[in-house]
Coordinates of C-alpha atoms in Angstrom, one line a residue:
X204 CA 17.1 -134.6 -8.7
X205 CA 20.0 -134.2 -6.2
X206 CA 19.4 -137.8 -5.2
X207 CA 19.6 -139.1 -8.3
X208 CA 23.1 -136.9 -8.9
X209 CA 24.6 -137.8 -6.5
X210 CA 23.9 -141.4 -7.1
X211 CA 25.3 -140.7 -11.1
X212 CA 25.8 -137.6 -12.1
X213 CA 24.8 -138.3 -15.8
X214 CA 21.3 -138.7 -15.0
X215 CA 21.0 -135.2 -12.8
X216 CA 17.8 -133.4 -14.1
X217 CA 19.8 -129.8 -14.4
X218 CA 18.3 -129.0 -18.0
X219 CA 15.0 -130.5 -17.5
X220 CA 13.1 -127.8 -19.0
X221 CA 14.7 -128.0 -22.5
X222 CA 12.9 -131.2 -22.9
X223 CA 9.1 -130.5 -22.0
X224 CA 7.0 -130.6 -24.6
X225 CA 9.8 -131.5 -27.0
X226 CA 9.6 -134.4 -29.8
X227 CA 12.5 -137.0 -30.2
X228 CA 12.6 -136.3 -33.8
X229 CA 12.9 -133.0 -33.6
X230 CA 16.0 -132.3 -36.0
X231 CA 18.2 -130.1 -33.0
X232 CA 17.7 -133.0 -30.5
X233 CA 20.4 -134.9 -31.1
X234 CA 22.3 -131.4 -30.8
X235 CA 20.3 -131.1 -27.8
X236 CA 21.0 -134.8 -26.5
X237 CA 25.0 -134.6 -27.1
X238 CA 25.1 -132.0 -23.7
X239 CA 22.8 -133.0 -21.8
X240 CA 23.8 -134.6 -18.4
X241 CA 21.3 -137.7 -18.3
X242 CA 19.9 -140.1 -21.0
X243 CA 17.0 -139.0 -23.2
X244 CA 14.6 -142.2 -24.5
X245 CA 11.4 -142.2 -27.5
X246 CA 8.3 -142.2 -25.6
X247 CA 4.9 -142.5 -27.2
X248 CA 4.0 -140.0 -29.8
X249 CA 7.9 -139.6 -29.4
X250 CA 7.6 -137.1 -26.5
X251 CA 11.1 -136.8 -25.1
X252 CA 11.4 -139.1 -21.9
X253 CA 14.2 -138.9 -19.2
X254 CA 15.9 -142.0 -18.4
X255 CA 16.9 -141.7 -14.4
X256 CA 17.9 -144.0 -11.7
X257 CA 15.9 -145.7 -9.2
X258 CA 17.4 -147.9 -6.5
X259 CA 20.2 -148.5 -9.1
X260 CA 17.6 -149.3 -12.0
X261 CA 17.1 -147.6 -14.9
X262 CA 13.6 -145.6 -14.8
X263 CA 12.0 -143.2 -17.6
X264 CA 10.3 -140.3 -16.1
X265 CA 8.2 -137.5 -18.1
X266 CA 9.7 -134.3 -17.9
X267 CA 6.5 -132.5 -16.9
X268 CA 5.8 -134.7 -14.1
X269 CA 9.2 -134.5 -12.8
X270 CA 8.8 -130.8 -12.9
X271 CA 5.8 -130.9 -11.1
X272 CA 8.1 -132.3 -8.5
X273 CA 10.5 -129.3 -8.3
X274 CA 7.1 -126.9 -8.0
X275 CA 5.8 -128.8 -5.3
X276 CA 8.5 -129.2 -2.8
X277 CA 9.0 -125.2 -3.4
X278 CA 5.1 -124.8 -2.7
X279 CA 5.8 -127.0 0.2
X280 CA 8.8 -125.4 1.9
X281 CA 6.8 -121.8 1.6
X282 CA 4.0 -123.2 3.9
X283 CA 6.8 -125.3 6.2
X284 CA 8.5 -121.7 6.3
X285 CA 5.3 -120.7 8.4
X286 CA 3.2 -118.7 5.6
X287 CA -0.1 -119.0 7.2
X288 CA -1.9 -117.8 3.7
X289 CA -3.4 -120.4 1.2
X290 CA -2.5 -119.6 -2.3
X291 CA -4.0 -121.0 -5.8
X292 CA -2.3 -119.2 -8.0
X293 CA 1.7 -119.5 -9.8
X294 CA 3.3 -117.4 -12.1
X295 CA 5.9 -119.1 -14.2
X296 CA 8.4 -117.9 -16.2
X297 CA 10.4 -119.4 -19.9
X298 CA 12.6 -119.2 -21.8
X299 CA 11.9 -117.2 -25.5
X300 CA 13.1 -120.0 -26.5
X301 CA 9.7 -122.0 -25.7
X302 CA 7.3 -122.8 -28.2
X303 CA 3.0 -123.0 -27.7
X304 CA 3.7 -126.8 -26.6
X305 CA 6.2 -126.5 -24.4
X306 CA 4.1 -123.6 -22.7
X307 CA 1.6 -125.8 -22.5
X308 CA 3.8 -128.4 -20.4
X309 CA 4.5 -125.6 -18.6
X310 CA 0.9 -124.8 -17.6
X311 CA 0.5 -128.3 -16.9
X312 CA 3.0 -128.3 -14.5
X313 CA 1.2 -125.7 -12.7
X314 CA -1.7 -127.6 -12.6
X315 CA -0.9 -130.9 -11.7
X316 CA 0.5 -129.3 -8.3
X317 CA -3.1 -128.3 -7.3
X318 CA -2.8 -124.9 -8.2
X319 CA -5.7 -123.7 -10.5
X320 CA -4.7 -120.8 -11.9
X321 CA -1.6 -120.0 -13.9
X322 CA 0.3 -117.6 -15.6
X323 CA 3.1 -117.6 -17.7
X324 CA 5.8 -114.9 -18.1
X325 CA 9.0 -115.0 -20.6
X326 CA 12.6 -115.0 -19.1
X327 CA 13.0 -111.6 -20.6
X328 CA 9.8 -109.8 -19.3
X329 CA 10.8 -111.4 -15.4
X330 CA 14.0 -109.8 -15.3
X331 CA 12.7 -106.3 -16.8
X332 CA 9.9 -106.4 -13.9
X333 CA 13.1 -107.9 -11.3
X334 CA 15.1 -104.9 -12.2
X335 CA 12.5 -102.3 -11.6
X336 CA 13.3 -100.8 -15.6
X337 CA 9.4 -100.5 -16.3
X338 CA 9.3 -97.9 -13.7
X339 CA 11.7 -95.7 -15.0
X340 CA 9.9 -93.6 -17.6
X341 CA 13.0 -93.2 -19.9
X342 CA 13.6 -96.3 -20.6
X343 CA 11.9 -97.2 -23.9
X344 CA 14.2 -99.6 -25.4
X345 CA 16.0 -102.3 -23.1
X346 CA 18.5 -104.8 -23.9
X347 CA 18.7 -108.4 -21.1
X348 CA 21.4 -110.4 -20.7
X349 CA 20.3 -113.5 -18.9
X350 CA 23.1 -115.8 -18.0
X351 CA 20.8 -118.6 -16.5
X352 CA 22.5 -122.3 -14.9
X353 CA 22.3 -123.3 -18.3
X354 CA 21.9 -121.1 -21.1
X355 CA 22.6 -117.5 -22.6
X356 CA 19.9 -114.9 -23.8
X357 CA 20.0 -111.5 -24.8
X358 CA 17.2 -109.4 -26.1
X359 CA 15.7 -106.5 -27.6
X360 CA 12.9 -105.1 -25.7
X361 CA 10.8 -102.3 -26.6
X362 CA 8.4 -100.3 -24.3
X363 CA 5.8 -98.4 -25.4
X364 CA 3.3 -96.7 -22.7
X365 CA 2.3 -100.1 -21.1
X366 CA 3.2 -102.7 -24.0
X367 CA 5.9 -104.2 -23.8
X368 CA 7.4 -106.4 -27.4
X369 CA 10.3 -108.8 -27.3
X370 CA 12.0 -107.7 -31.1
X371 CA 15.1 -109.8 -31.0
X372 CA 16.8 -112.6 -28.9
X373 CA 20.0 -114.6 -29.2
X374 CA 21.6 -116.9 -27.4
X375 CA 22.7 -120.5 -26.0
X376 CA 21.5 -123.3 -24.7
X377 CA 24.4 -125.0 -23.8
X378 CA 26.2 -122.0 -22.2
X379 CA 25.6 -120.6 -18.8
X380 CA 26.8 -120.3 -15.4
X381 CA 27.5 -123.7 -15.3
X382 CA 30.3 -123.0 -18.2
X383 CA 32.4 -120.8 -15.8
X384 CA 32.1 -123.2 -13.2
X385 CA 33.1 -126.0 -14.9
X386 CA 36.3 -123.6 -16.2
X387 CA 37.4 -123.6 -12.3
X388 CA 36.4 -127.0 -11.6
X389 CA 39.3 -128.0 -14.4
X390 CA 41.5 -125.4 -12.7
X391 CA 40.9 -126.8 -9.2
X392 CA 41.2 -130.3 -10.7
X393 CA 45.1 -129.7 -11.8
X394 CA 46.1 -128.3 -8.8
X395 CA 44.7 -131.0 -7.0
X396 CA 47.1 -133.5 -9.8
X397 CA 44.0 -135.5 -9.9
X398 CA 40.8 -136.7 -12.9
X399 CA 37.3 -136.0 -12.8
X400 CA 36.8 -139.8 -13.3
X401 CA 39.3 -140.9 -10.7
X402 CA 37.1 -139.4 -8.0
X403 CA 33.6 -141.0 -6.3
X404 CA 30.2 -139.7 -6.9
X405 CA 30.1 -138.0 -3.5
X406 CA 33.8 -136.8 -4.0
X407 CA 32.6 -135.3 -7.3
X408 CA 29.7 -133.8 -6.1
X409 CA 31.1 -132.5 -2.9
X410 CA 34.2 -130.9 -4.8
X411 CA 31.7 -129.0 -7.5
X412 CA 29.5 -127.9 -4.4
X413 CA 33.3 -126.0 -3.6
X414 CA 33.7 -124.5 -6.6
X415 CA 31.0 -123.2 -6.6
X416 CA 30.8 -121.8 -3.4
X417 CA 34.4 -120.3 -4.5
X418 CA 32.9 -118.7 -8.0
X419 CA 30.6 -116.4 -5.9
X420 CA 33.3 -115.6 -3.2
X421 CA 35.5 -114.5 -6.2
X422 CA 33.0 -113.0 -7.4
X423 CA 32.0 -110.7 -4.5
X424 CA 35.6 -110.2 -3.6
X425 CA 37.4 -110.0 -7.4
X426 CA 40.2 -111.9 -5.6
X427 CA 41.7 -115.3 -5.5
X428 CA 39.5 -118.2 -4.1
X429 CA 40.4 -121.2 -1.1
X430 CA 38.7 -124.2 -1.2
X431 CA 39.8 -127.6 1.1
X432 CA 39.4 -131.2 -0.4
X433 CA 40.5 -134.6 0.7
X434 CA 42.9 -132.6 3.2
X435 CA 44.8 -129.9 0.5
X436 CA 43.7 -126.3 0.4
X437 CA 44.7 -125.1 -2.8
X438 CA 44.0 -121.0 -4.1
X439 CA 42.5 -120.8 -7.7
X440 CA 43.6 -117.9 -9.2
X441 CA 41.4 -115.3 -10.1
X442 CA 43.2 -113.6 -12.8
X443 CA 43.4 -117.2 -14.0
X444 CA 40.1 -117.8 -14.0
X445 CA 39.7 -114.9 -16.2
X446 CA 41.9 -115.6 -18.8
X447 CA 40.2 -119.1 -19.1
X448 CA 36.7 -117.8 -19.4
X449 CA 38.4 -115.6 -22.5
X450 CA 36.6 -118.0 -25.1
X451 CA 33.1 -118.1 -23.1
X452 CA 32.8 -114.7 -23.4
X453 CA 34.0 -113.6 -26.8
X454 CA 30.6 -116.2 -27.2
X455 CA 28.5 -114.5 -25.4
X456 CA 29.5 -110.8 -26.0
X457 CA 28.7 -111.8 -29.9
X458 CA 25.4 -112.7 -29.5
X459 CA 25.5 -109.3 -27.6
X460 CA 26.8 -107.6 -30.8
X461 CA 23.8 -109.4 -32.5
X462 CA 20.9 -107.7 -30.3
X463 CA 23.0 -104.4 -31.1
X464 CA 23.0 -105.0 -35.0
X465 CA 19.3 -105.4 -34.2
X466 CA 18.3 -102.2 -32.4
X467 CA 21.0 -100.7 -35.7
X468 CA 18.3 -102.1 -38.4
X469 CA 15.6 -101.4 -36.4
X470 CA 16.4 -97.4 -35.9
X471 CA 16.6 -98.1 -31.8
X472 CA 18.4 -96.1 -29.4
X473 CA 19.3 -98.5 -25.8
X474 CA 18.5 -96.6 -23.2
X475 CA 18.5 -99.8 -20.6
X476 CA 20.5 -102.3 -19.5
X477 CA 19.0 -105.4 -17.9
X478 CA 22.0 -108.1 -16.4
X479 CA 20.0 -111.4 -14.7
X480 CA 21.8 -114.2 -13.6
X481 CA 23.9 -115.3 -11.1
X482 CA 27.1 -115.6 -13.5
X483 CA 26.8 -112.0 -14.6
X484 CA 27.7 -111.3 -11.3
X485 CA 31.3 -112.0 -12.2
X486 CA 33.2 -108.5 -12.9
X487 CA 35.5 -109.4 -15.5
X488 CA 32.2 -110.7 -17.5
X489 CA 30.0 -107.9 -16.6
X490 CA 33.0 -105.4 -17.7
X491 CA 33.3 -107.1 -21.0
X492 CA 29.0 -106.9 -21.6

């Protein structure tokens, strides 16, 4: 996927997983189709197919198989770490998001790795178990906030003895940490006085591997950030970086206000908060949840 980036970055594979086990004519894909970074064709039975670069030719990929691709270097790079234990077994996690089908992808991507048996786990549940919430006794009704690469979830979780039901989610998919880094990229941008288009491919992807690095310094630090590029340093400002993330998350605290509304009509008390997600990390969005 970075390979192909690099060579055009409108055919990077960063929202892959919205598009497994999806349908063409599904009537939010050309919703869908309008954000995402690469081209999406009509394959047969009109399953969604990737259009990606090859050698500098144009080449359509299945999502699931190209998933299978991120699973397997990962599985790789455990036993290259030196873990000397052979495994057969994944668990996967998805979005709430996902319907039966696109589970199914999912499983299939499992599978077509080598691994034979697979389990699947929502978004929601992963970060409850992550968090350690399940093993505190009081907490009975838990709200996540995921803020994911891409998207945006909240939900309503309820706990009862060792059941666990997902009551409500909201969200985006077209929101996530990749929203607040493209806010400093633009900031970086004008203090460099130059245009995303102006630059190369490896300039453009070299200068977003910076800003990012500089997000999560700012964020550990809640200071100002330093990044150096084609021989300026410039500092983006981190009380300007707030200020331009105001309308990002007004966005998401509504959809908080949503799962609230829900625990209201549903006579639920919050006793938990679950926050997942590398952007959450951020204290001026963390203060605002």
């Amino acid at each position: 996927a970075v390979q192909f980036g690099k060579e055009s970055p409108l055919y990077l594979f960063g929202n892959l997983v919205n598009l497994i086990g999806r349908s063409f004519k599904e009537k939010d894909m050309s919703v869908l189709r309008s954000y995402l970074p690469y081209n999406v064709a009509d394959g047969n039975n009109h399953r969604c197919m990737v259009v990606g670069l090859n050698q500098g030719n144009e080449v359509v990929y299945d999502p699931t198989v190209m998933l299978t691709f991120f699973v397997r270097k990962i599985i790789d790079q455990i036993y290259e770490s030196g873990y000397k234990h052979y495994f057969d077994s994944i668990l996967l996690s998805y979005p709430h998001t996902f319907l039966d089908l696109q589970k199914d992808q999912l499983r299939k991507v499992a599978n077509y790795t080598g691994l034979m048996h697979v389990d699947l786990i929502s978004d929601t549940l992963a970060a409850c178990l992550y968090s350690g919430v399940f093993n505190n006794p009081n907490s009975d009704t838990i709200i996540v906030v995921d803020c994911g690469v891409l998207t945006f979830d909240v939900s309503l979780v309820s706990r009862k003895q060792d059941t666990y039901e997902v009551i409500a989610s909201e969200g985006f998919n077209n929101i996530g940490g990749d929203s607040f880094t493209n806010v400093l990229l633009l900031m970086a941008l004008q203090k460099l006085d130059k245009q995303y288009e102006s630059l190369e491919v490896h300039e453009m992807y070299a200068l977003r591997e910076l800003v990012e690095a500089a997000k999560i310094e700012m964020s550990k630090s809640k200071g100002d950030g330093r990044i150096s590029f084609g021989g300026h340093t410039i500092t983006l400002s981190y009380d300007e970086f707030e200020k331009k993330c105001y309308t990002l998350i007004d966005l998401c605290c509504n959809e908080v206000k949503k799962i609230l509304d829900a625990c209201s009509s549903n006579n639920m008390n919050p006793t938990s908060l679950v926050l997942a997600g590398r952007a959450i990390q951020l204290p001026f969005f963390q203060r605002a949840i």
